[in-house]
mmCIF file of C-alpha atoms in Angstrom:
data_model
loop_
_atom_site.group_PDB
_atom_site.id
_atom_site.type_symbol
_atom_site.label_atom_id
_atom_site.label_comp_id
_atom_site.label_asym_id
_atom_site.label_seq_id
_atom_site.Cartn_x
_atom_site.Cartn_y
_atom_site.Cartn_z
ATOM 1 C CA MET L 1003 -24.598 -25.952 -9.619
ATOM 2 C CA GLU L 1004 -21.163 -24.612 -8.714
ATOM 3 C CA VAL L 1005 -20.314 -21.197 -10.141
ATOM 4 C CA LYS L 1006 -16.630 -20.532 -10.773
ATOM 5 C CA LEU L 1007 -15.228 -17.006 -10.507
ATOM 6 C CA TRP L 1008 -12.177 -17.947 -12.531
ATOM 7 C CA ASN L 1009 -11.397 -19.882 -15.668
ATOM 8 C CA ASP L 1010 -7.800 -20.816 -14.946
ATOM 9 C CA LYS L 1011 -5.134 -20.840 -12.258
ATOM 10 C CA ARG L 1012 -3.980 -17.312 -13.109
ATOM 11 C CA GLU L 1013 -7.483 -15.887 -12.680
ATOM 12 C CA ARG L 1014 -7.926 -17.784 -9.421
ATOM 13 C CA GLU L 1015 -4.674 -16.306 -8.107
ATOM 14 C CA MET L 1016 -5.846 -12.826 -9.095
ATOM 15 C CA TYR L 1017 -9.119 -13.193 -7.191
ATOM 16 C CA ASP L 1018 -7.268 -14.601 -4.192
ATOM 17 C CA ASN L 1019 -5.079 -11.496 -4.258
ATOM 18 C CA PHE L 1020 -8.180 -9.286 -4.534
ATOM 19 C CA ALA L 1021 -9.617 -10.994 -1.462
ATOM 20 C CA GLU L 1022 -6.360 -10.493 0.437
ATOM 21 C CA LEU L 1023 -6.182 -6.823 -0.564
ATOM 22 C CA TYR L 1024 -9.773 -6.361 0.547
ATOM 23 C CA ALA L 1025 -8.967 -7.994 3.903
ATOM 24 C CA ILE L 1026 -5.866 -5.822 4.452
ATOM 25 C CA ILE L 1027 -7.794 -2.593 3.757
ATOM 26 C CA LYS L 1028 -10.632 -3.630 6.092
ATOM 27 C CA ALA L 1029 -8.190 -4.690 8.826
ATOM 28 C CA THR L 1030 -6.323 -1.382 8.553
ATOM 29 C CA GLU L 1031 -9.569 0.581 8.833
ATOM 30 C CA ARG L 1032 -10.498 -1.335 12.003
ATOM 31 C CA LEU L 1033 -6.989 -0.814 13.398
ATOM 32 C CA GLU L 1034 -7.079 2.954 12.730
ATOM 33 C CA LYS L 1035 -10.437 3.271 14.482
ATOM 34 C CA ALA L 1036 -9.242 1.195 17.443
ATOM 35 C CA TYR L 1037 -6.169 3.442 17.810
ATOM 36 C CA VAL L 1038 -8.190 6.663 17.606
ATOM 37 C CA ARG L 1039 -10.562 5.331 20.284
ATOM 38 C CA ASP L 1040 -7.675 4.243 22.557
ATOM 39 C CA ILE L 1041 -8.806 0.620 22.410
ATOM 40 C CA ILE L 1042 -5.219 -0.506 21.745
ATOM 41 C CA SER L 1043 -1.908 0.908 22.934
ATOM 42 C CA PRO L 1044 0.321 2.936 20.586
ATOM 43 C CA GLN L 1045 2.919 0.144 20.715
ATOM 44 C CA GLU L 1046 0.399 -2.543 19.674
ATOM 45 C CA TYR L 1047 -1.023 -0.260 17.008
ATOM 46 C CA GLU L 1048 2.381 0.533 15.512
ATOM 47 C CA LEU L 1049 3.454 -3.127 15.347
ATOM 48 C CA GLU L 1050 0.227 -4.274 13.680
ATOM 49 C CA CYS L 1051 0.124 -1.256 11.373
ATOM 50 C CA GLN L 1052 3.685 -1.870 10.172
ATOM 51 C CA LYS L 1053 2.768 -5.482 9.357
ATOM 52 C CA LEU L 1054 -0.327 -4.430 7.396
ATOM 53 C CA ILE L 1055 1.581 -1.726 5.507
ATOM 54 C CA ALA L 1056 4.335 -4.220 4.614
ATOM 55 C CA HIS L 1057 1.788 -6.785 3.376
ATOM 56 C CA PHE L 1058 -0.064 -4.079 1.475
ATOM 57 C CA LYS L 1059 3.074 -2.804 -0.286
ATOM 58 C CA THR L 1060 4.024 -6.319 -1.376
ATOM 59 C CA LEU L 1061 0.517 -7.081 -2.623
ATOM 60 C CA ALA L 1062 0.014 -3.697 -4.307
ATOM 61 C CA SER L 1063 3.277 -4.223 -6.171
ATOM 62 C CA THR L 1064 2.082 -7.639 -7.348
ATOM 63 C CA LEU L 1065 -1.291 -6.225 -8.442
ATOM 64 C CA LYS L 1066 -0.038 -2.974 -9.977
ATOM 65 C CA ASP L 1067 -1.153 -4.041 -13.480
ATOM 66 C CA THR L 1068 -4.601 -5.340 -12.527
ATOM 67 C CA VAL L 1069 -5.260 -2.773 -9.736
ATOM 68 C CA PRO L 1070 -3.598 0.490 -10.846
ATOM 69 C CA SER L 1071 -5.665 2.512 -8.357
ATOM 70 C CA ILE L 1072 -6.330 1.300 -4.795
ATOM 71 C CA GLU L 1073 -8.862 4.104 -4.327
ATOM 72 C CA ARG L 1074 -10.818 2.849 -7.363
ATOM 73 C CA PHE L 1075 -10.613 -0.715 -6.034
ATOM 74 C CA ALA L 1076 -12.115 0.465 -2.715
ATOM 75 C CA ASP L 1077 -14.851 2.388 -4.549
ATOM 76 C CA THR L 1078 -15.678 -0.566 -6.813
ATOM 77 C CA TYR L 1079 -16.252 -2.822 -3.798
ATOM 78 C CA LYS L 1080 -17.950 -0.033 -1.797
ATOM 79 C CA MET L 1081 -15.461 -0.463 1.045
ATOM 80 C CA GLU L 1082 -15.790 3.003 2.630
ATOM 81 C CA CYS L 1083 -12.408 2.823 4.366
ATOM 82 C CA PRO L 1084 -10.991 6.398 4.233
ATOM 83 C CA ALA L 1085 -8.661 5.928 7.222
ATOM 84 C CA ALA L 1086 -7.150 2.795 5.684
ATOM 85 C CA ILE L 1087 -6.641 4.462 2.282
ATOM 86 C CA ASN L 1088 -4.932 7.382 3.995
ATOM 87 C CA ARG L 1089 -2.655 5.108 6.022
ATOM 88 C CA LEU L 1090 -1.794 2.608 3.279
ATOM 89 C CA VAL L 1091 -1.755 4.748 0.132
ATOM 90 C CA ILE L 1092 -1.126 8.361 1.163
ATOM 91 C CA SER L 1093 0.923 8.146 4.378
ATOM 92 C CA GLY L 1094 2.617 4.759 4.151
ATOM 93 C CA VAL L 1095 3.695 4.844 7.814
ATOM 94 C CA PRO L 1096 1.841 4.299 11.132
ATOM 95 C CA ALA L 1097 0.247 7.366 12.753
ATOM 96 C CA THR L 1098 2.628 7.003 15.720
ATOM 97 C CA VAL L 1099 5.617 7.391 13.382
ATOM 98 C CA GLU L 1100 4.009 10.470 11.808
ATOM 99 C CA HIS L 1101 3.473 11.999 15.247
ATOM 100 C CA ARG L 1102 7.094 11.372 16.286
ATOM 101 C CA ALA L 1103 8.365 12.921 13.045
ATOM 102 C CA ALA L 1104 6.183 15.998 13.570
ATOM 103 C CA ALA L 1105 7.378 16.351 17.167
ATOM 104 C CA ALA L 1106 11.012 16.009 16.099
ATOM 105 C CA ALA L 1107 10.563 18.626 13.374
ATOM 106 C CA SER L 1108 8.936 20.977 15.867
ATOM 107 C CA ALA L 1109 11.735 20.436 18.391
ATOM 108 C CA SER L 1110 14.329 21.000 15.683
ATOM 109 C CA THR L 1111 12.645 24.257 14.634
ATOM 110 C CA SER L 1112 12.412 25.434 18.250
ATOM 111 C CA ALA L 1113 16.093 24.634 18.830
ATOM 112 C CA ALA L 1114 17.049 26.722 15.792
ATOM 113 C CA ILE L 1115 14.974 29.673 17.050
ATOM 114 C CA VAL L 1116 16.483 29.386 20.550
ATOM 115 C CA ALA L 1117 19.954 29.509 18.994
ATOM 116 C CA GLU L 1118 18.910 32.569 16.984
ATOM 117 C CA CYS L 1119 17.615 34.304 20.128
ATOM 118 C CA VAL L 1120 20.822 33.566 22.051
ATOM 119 C CA GLN L 1121 22.912 34.899 19.152
ATOM 120 C CA ASN L 1122 20.826 38.091 18.970
ATOM 121 C CA PHE L 1123 21.076 38.657 22.743
ATOM 122 C CA ILE L 1124 24.864 38.252 22.681
ATOM 123 C CA THR L 1125 25.299 40.433 19.580
ATOM 124 C CA ALA L 1126 23.263 43.255 21.132
ATOM 125 C CA MET L 1127 25.164 43.103 24.447
ATOM 126 C CA ASP L 1128 28.570 42.892 22.726
ATOM 127 C CA SER L 1129 27.728 45.873 20.514
ATOM 128 C CA LEU L 1130 27.012 48.033 23.555
ATOM 129 C CA LYS L 1131 30.295 46.943 25.124
ATOM 130 C CA LEU L 1132 32.021 48.074 21.912
ATOM 131 C CA ASN L 1133 30.341 51.470 22.328
ATOM 132 C CA MET L 1134 28.076 51.019 19.296
ATOM 133 C CA VAL L 1135 25.396 53.281 20.734
ATOM 134 C CA ALA L 1136 24.034 55.177 17.709
ATOM 135 C CA VAL L 1137 20.326 54.634 17.085
ATOM 136 C CA ASP L 1138 20.927 53.245 13.584
ATOM 137 C CA GLN L 1139 23.314 50.684 15.127
ATOM 138 C CA VAL L 1140 21.215 49.665 18.132
ATOM 139 C CA HIS L 1141 17.710 49.693 16.613
ATOM 140 C CA PRO L 1142 18.276 46.872 14.034
ATOM 141 C CA LEU L 1143 19.850 44.630 16.684
ATOM 142 C CA LEU L 1144 16.924 45.054 19.076
ATOM 143 C CA SER L 1145 14.435 44.568 16.220
ATOM 144 C CA ASP L 1146 16.117 41.264 15.260
ATOM 145 C CA LEU L 1147 16.062 40.142 18.877
ATOM 146 C CA TYR L 1148 12.411 41.113 19.362
ATOM 147 C CA SER L 1149 11.472 39.323 16.136
ATOM 148 C CA SER L 1150 13.272 36.095 17.113
ATOM 149 C CA LEU L 1151 11.707 36.127 20.593
ATOM 150 C CA ASN L 1152 8.253 36.402 19.033
ATOM 151 C CA LYS L 1153 8.925 33.307 16.902
ATOM 152 C CA LEU L 1154 9.420 31.156 20.005
ATOM 153 C CA THR L 1155 5.993 29.852 21.008
ATOM 154 C CA ILE L 1156 7.159 28.529 24.393
ATOM 155 C CA LEU L 1157 7.561 32.112 25.665
ATOM 156 C CA PRO L 1158 4.472 33.808 27.163
ATOM 157 C CA PRO L 1159 3.225 37.017 25.492
ATOM 158 C CA ASP L 1160 4.210 39.056 28.575
ATOM 159 C CA PHE L 1161 7.736 37.620 28.716
ATOM 160 C CA GLU L 1162 10.116 40.207 30.222
ATOM 161 C CA GLY L 1163 12.463 40.206 27.215
ATOM 162 C CA LYS L 1164 9.622 40.919 24.790
ATOM 163 C CA THR L 1165 8.123 43.787 26.769
ATOM 164 C CA LYS L 1166 11.491 45.427 27.470
ATOM 165 C CA MET L 1167 12.695 45.160 23.864
ATOM 166 C CA LYS L 1168 9.365 46.543 22.628
ATOM 167 C CA GLU L 1169 9.745 49.533 24.985
ATOM 168 C CA TRP L 1170 13.322 50.176 23.840
ATOM 169 C CA ILE L 1171 12.395 49.907 20.153
ATOM 170 C CA ALA L 1172 9.554 52.412 20.660
ATOM 171 C CA ARG L 1173 11.948 54.778 22.479
ATOM 172 C CA LEU L 1174 14.599 54.552 19.760
ATOM 173 C CA SER L 1175 12.007 55.075 17.014
ATOM 174 C CA LYS L 1176 11.367 58.564 18.390
ATOM 175 C CA MET L 1177 15.057 59.468 18.089
ATOM 176 C CA GLY L 1178 17.077 60.373 14.997
ATOM 177 C CA ALA L 1179 19.236 57.784 13.243
ATOM 178 C CA ALA L 1180 22.454 59.615 14.143
ATOM 179 C CA ASP L 1181 21.436 60.191 17.772
ATOM 180 C CA GLU L 1182 23.371 58.240 20.369
ATOM 181 C CA LEU L 1183 22.363 56.678 23.657
ATOM 182 C CA THR L 1184 23.743 58.467 26.688
ATOM 183 C CA GLU L 1185 26.075 56.505 28.931
ATOM 184 C CA GLN L 1186 23.219 56.047 31.390
ATOM 185 C CA GLN L 1187 20.826 54.808 28.641
ATOM 186 C CA ALA L 1188 23.435 52.403 27.260
ATOM 187 C CA ARG L 1189 24.078 51.061 30.754
ATOM 188 C CA GLN L 1190 20.346 50.594 31.379
ATOM 189 C CA LEU L 1191 19.846 48.870 28.017
ATOM 190 C CA HIS L 1192 22.732 46.491 28.707
ATOM 191 C CA PHE L 1193 21.250 45.732 32.130
ATOM 192 C CA ASP L 1194 17.817 45.047 30.543
ATOM 193 C CA LEU L 1195 19.397 42.812 27.912
ATOM 194 C CA GLU L 1196 21.337 40.820 30.500
ATOM 195 C CA SER L 1197 18.301 40.496 32.753
ATOM 196 C CA SER L 1198 16.115 39.420 29.803
ATOM 197 C CA TYR L 1199 18.753 36.939 28.648
ATOM 198 C CA ASN L 1200 18.879 35.317 32.090
ATOM 199 C CA SER L 1201 15.067 35.137 32.187
ATOM 200 C CA PHE L 1202 15.087 33.681 28.699
ATOM 201 C CA MET L 1203 17.507 30.904 29.623
ATOM 202 C CA ALA L 1204 15.491 30.126 32.763
ATOM 203 C CA ALA L 1205 12.277 29.910 30.713
ATOM 204 C CA LEU L 1206 13.619 27.219 28.382
ATOM 205 C CA PRO L 1207 12.461 23.624 29.023
ATOM 206 C CA ASN L 1208 14.940 21.587 31.081
ATOM 207 C CA ALA L 1209 16.962 24.726 31.779
ATOM 208 C CA GLY L 1210 19.940 23.973 33.946
ATOM 209 C CA THR L 1211 19.574 20.169 33.642
#
């Protein structure tokens, strides 16, 4: 005896959609695992993942009244597809796209910090040239520079600019706010700043290219 899962055409269409949704989630889970295990190339993964996400979005939109929660659908049918749920429901883009976005954001942040460091170097050197040599004038500039250098993760902990600025900040901290650098001290500080700036520029990726 044949057992029917549906009573009319509308119900049949709904179950067909359920079957398709089930297949998409399972296929995405397999694809995610294959990518993580390096079984397929990033290019192949991204192309297939984009197709599955597109199909999923279309189908999820169609089923939004009958399947309000994809997570509940997966639980109901004991699918155990956490990677697929993450990719289809939470992320909505292939992992390769996520990685590129993260790298771009990181590069953008680094570029902003590099610009900040350059600005702080130039400000400190220009201030000395303008004979701004009082401790309460010099100390904040060197502190800003030291702080911005520490934000840049591409610089090693023993980077020349960091160590020299730290030494100068410690020296100035022992002086009074109204005290001024001697001509010899100002000249040495400017030399250290210039030397550190040149080292800084040389340490940047693709420097000089």
